[in-house]
PDB file of C-alpha atoms in Angstrom:
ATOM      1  CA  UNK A   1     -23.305  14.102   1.297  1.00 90.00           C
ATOM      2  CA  UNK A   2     -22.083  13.212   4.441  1.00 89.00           C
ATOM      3  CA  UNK A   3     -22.788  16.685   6.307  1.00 92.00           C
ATOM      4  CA  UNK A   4     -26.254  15.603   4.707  1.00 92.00           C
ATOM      5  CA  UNK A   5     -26.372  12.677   6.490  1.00 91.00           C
ATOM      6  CA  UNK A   6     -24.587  13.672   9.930  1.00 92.00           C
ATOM      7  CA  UNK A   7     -27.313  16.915  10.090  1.00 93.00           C
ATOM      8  CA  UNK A   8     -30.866  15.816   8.934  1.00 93.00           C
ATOM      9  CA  UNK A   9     -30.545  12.111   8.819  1.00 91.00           C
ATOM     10  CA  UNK A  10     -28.954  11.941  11.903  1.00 90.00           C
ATOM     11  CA  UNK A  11     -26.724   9.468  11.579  1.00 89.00           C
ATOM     12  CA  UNK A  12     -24.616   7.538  13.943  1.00 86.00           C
ATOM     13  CA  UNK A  13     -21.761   6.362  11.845  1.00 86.00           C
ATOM     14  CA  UNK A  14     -20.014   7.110   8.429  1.00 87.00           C
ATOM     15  CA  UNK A  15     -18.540   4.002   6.661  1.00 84.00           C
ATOM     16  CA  UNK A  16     -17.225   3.515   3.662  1.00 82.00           C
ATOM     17  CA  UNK A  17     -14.529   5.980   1.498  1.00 82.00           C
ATOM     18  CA  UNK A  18     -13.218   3.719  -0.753  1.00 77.00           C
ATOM     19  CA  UNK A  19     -10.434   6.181  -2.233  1.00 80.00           C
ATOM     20  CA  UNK A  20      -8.486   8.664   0.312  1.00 81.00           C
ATOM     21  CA  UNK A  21     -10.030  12.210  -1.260  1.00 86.00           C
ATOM     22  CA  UNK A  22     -13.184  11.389   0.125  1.00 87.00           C
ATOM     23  CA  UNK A  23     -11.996  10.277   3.275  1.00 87.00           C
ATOM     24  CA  UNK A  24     -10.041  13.330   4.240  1.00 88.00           C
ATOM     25  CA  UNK A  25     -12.805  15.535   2.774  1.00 91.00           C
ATOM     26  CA  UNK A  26     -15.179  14.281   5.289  1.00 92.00           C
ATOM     27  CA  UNK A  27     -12.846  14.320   8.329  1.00 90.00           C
ATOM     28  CA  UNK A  28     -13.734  17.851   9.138  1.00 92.00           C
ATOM     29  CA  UNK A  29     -17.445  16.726   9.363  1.00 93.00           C
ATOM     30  CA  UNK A  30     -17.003  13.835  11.239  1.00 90.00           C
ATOM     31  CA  UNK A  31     -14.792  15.858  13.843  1.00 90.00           C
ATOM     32  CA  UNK A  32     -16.684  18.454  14.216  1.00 91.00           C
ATOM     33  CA  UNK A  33     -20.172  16.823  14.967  1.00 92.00           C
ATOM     34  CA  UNK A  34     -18.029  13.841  17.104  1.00 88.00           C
ATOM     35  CA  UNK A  35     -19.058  10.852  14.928  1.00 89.00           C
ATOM     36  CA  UNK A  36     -17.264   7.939  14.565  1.00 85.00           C
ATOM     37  CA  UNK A  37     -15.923   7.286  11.046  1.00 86.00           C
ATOM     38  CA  UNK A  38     -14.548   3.732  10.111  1.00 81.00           C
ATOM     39  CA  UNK A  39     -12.901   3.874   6.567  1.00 80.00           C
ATOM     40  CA  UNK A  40     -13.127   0.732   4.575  1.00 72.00           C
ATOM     41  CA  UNK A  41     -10.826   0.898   1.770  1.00 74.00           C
ATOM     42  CA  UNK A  42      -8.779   4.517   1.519  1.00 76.00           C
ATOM     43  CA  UNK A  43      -5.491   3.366   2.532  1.00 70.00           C
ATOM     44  CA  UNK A  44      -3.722   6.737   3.588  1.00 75.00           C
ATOM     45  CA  UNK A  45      -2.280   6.240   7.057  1.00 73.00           C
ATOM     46  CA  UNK A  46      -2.738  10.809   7.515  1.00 76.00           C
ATOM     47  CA  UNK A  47      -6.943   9.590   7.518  1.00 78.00           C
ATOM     48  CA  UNK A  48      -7.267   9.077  10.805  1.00 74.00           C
ATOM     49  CA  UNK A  49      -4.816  12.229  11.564  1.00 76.00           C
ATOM     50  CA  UNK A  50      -7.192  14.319  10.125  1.00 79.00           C
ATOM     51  CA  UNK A  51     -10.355  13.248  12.331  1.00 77.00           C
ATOM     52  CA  UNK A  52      -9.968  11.907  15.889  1.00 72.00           C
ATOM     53  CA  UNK A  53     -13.454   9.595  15.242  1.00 68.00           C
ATOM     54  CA  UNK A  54     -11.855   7.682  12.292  1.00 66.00           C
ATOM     55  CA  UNK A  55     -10.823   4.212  11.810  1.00 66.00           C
ATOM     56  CA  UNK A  56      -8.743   3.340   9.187  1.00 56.00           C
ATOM     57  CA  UNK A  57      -7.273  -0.111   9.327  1.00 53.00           C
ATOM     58  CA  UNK A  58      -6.527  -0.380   5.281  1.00 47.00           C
ATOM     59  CA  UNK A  59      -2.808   1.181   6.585  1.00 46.00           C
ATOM     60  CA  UNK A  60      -1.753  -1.490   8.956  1.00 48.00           C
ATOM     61  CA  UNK A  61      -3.082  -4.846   7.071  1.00 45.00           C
ATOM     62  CA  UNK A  62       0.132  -4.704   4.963  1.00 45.00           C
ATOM     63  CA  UNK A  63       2.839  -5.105   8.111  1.00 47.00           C
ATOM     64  CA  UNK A  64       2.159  -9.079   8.330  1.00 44.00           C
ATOM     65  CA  UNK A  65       3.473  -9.470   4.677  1.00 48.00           C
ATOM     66  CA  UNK A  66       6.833  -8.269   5.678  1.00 50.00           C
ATOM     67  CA  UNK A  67       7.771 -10.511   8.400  1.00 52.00           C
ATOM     68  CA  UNK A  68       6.135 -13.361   6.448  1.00 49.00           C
ATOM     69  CA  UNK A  69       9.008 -12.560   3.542  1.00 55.00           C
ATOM     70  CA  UNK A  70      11.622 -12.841   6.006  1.00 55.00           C
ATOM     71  CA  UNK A  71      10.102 -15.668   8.535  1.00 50.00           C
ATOM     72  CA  UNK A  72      10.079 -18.484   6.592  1.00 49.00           C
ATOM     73  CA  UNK A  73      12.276 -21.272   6.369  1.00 47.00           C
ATOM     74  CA  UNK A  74      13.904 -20.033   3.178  1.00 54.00           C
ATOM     75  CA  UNK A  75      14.346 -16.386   4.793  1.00 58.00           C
ATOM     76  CA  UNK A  76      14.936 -13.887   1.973  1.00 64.00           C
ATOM     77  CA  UNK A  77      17.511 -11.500   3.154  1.00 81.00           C
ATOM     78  CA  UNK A  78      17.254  -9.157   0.511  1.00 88.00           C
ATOM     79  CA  UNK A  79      14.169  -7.305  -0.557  1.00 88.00           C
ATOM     80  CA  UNK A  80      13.021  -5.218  -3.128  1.00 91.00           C
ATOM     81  CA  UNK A  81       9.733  -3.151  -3.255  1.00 93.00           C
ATOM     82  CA  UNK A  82       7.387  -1.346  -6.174  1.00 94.00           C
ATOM     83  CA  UNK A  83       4.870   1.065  -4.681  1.00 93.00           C
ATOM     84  CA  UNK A  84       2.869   3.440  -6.737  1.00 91.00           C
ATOM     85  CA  UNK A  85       3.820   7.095  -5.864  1.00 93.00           C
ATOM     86  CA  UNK A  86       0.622   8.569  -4.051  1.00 87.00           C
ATOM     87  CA  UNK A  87      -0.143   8.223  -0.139  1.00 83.00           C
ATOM     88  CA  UNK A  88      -0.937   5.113  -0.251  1.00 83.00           C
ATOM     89  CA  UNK A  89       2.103   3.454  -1.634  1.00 87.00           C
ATOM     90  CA  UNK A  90       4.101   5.564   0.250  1.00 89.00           C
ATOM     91  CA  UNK A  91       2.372   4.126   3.056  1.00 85.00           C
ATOM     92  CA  UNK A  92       3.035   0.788   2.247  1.00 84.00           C
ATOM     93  CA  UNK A  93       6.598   0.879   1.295  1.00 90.00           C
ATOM     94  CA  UNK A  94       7.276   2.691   4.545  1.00 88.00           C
ATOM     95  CA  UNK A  95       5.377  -0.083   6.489  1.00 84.00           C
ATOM     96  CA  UNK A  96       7.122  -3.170   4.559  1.00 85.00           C
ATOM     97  CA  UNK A  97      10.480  -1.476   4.826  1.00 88.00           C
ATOM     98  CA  UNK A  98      10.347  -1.218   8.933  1.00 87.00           C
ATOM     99  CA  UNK A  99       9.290  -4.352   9.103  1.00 83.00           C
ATOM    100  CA  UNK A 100      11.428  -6.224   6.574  1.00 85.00           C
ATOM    101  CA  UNK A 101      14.325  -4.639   8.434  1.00 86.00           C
ATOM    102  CA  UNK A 102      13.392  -5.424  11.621  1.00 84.00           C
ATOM    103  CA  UNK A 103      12.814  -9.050  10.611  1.00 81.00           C
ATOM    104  CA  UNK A 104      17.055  -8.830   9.145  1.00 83.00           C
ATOM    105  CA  UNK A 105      16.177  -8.453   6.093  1.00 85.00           C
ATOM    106  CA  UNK A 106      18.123  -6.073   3.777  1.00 90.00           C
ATOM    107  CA  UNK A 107      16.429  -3.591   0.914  1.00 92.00           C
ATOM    108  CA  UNK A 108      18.400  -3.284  -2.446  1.00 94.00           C
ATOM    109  CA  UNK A 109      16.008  -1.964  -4.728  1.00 93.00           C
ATOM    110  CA  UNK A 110      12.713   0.415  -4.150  1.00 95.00           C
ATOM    111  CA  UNK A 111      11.041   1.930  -6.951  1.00 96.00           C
ATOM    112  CA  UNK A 112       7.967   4.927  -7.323  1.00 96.00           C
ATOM    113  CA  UNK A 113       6.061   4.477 -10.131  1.00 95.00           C
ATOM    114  CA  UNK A 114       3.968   7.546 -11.291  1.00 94.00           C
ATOM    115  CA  UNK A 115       0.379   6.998 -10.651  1.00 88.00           C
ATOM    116  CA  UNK A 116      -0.677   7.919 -14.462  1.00 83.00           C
ATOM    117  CA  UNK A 117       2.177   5.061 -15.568  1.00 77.00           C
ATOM    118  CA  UNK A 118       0.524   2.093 -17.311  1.00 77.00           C
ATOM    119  CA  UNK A 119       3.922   0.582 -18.226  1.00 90.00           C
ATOM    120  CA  UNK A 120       5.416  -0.625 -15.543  1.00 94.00           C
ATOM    121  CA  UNK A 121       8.499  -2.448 -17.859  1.00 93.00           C
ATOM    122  CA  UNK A 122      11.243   0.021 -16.769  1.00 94.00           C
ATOM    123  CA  UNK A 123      10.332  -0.469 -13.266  1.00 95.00           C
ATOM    124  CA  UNK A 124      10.593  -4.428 -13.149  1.00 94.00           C
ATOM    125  CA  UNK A 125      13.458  -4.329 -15.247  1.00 93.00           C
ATOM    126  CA  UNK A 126      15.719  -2.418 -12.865  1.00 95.00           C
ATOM    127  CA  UNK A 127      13.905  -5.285 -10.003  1.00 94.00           C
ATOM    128  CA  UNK A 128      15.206  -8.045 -12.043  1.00 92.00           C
ATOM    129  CA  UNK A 129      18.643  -6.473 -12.516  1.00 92.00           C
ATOM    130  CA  UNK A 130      19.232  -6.004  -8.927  1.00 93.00           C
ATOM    131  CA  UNK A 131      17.845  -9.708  -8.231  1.00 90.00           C
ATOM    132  CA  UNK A 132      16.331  -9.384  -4.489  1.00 90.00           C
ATOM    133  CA  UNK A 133      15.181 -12.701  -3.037  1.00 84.00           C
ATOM    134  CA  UNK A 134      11.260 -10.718  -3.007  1.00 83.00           C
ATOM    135  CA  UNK A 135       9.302  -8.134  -3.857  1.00 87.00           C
ATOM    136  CA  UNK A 136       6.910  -6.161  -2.098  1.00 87.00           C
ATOM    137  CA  UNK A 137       4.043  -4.323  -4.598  1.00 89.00           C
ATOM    138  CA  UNK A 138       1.379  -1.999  -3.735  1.00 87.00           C
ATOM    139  CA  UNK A 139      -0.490  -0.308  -6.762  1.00 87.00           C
ATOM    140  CA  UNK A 140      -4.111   0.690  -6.650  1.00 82.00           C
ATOM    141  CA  UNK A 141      -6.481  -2.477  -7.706  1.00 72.00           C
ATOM    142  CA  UNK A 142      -7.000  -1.322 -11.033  1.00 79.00           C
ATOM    143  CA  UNK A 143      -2.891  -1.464 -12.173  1.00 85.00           C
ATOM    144  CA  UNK A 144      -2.275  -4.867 -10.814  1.00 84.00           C
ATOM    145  CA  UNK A 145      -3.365  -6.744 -13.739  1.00 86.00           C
ATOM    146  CA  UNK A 146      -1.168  -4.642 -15.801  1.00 89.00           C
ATOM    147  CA  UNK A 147       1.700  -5.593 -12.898  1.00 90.00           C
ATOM    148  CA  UNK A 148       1.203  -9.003 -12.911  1.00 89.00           C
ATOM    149  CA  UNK A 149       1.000  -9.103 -17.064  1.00 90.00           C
ATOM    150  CA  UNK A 150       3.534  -7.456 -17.514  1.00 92.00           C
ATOM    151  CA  UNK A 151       5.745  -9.340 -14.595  1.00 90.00           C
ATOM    152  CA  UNK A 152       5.086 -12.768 -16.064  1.00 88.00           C
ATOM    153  CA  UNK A 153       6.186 -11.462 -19.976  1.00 90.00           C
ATOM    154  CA  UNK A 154       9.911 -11.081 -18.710  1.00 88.00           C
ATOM    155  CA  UNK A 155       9.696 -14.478 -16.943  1.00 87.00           C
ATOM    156  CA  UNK A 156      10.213 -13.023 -13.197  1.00 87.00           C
ATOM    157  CA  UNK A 157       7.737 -15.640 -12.070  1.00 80.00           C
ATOM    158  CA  UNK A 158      10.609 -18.266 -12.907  1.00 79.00           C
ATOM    159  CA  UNK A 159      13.338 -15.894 -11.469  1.00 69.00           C
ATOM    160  CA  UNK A 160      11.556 -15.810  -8.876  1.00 52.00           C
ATOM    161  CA  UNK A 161      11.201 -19.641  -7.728  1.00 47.00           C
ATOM    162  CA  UNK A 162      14.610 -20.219  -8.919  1.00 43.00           C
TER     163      UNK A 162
END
């Protein structure tokens, strides 16, 4: 579709790619015929590797969140953080962990979940065990529900302001 739209509609931009596949798959494209490619939602920071003309700025909104966890008043020292285990995630926990670190902050516990794993139980167990002071998540949109449920059934959401 979008060498469709680069060659005989003549387009001057590609936007959009709202998942990473599609992103990298039209890199090439938008390389080789020089236009600029702004990705709105694919969150892989190796996008804009792949094609000099993209924009991805879905891999750098998640460095404020870090220093905010350790720039408060009540600093939290000691972190903890679930990512999904795709590019993404990976992504994000590598983001939050520089930056929690560089704020003085400490990491005790960081988990992978599989991508294809609806239960996260296991996962927030061992993140209530260890007790950080926060958590960092990053899951695609459609597991957070399932995060959040399944968070607030063990009570973490009073461990958490206590």
């Amino acid at each position: 579709m979008a060498q469709e739209l680069v060659v005989n509609d003549k387009v001057n931009v590609l936007a959009g790619f709202g998942i990473t596949p599609s992103a990298l798959a039209t890199a090439p494209i938008a390389t080789q015929s020089k236009t600029p490619m702004v990705v709105m939602a694919a969150a892989t920071s190796s996008i804009t590797q792949a094609s000099p003309t993209s924009c991805a700025p879905a891999s750098r909104c998640r460095r404020p969140r870090s220093p905010w966890l350790t720039g408060t008043e009540e600093r939290h020292q000691e972190g903890g953080d679930l990512v999904s285990d795709y590019g993404p995630g990976i992504d994000a926990e590598k983001f939050f962990k520089d930056r929690f670190v560089f704020n003085g902050g400490t990491i005790i516990e960081s988990l992978r979940v599989p991508m294809r794993n609806p239960d996260f139980a296991p996962f927030l167990q061992k993140v209530r065990d260890a007790k950080p002071d926060g958590l960092f998540v990053f899951v695609p949109s459609g597991a957070g529900a399932a995060v959040m449920k399944q968070f607030l059934e063990r009570g973490m959401d009073k461990a958490a302001s206590s």
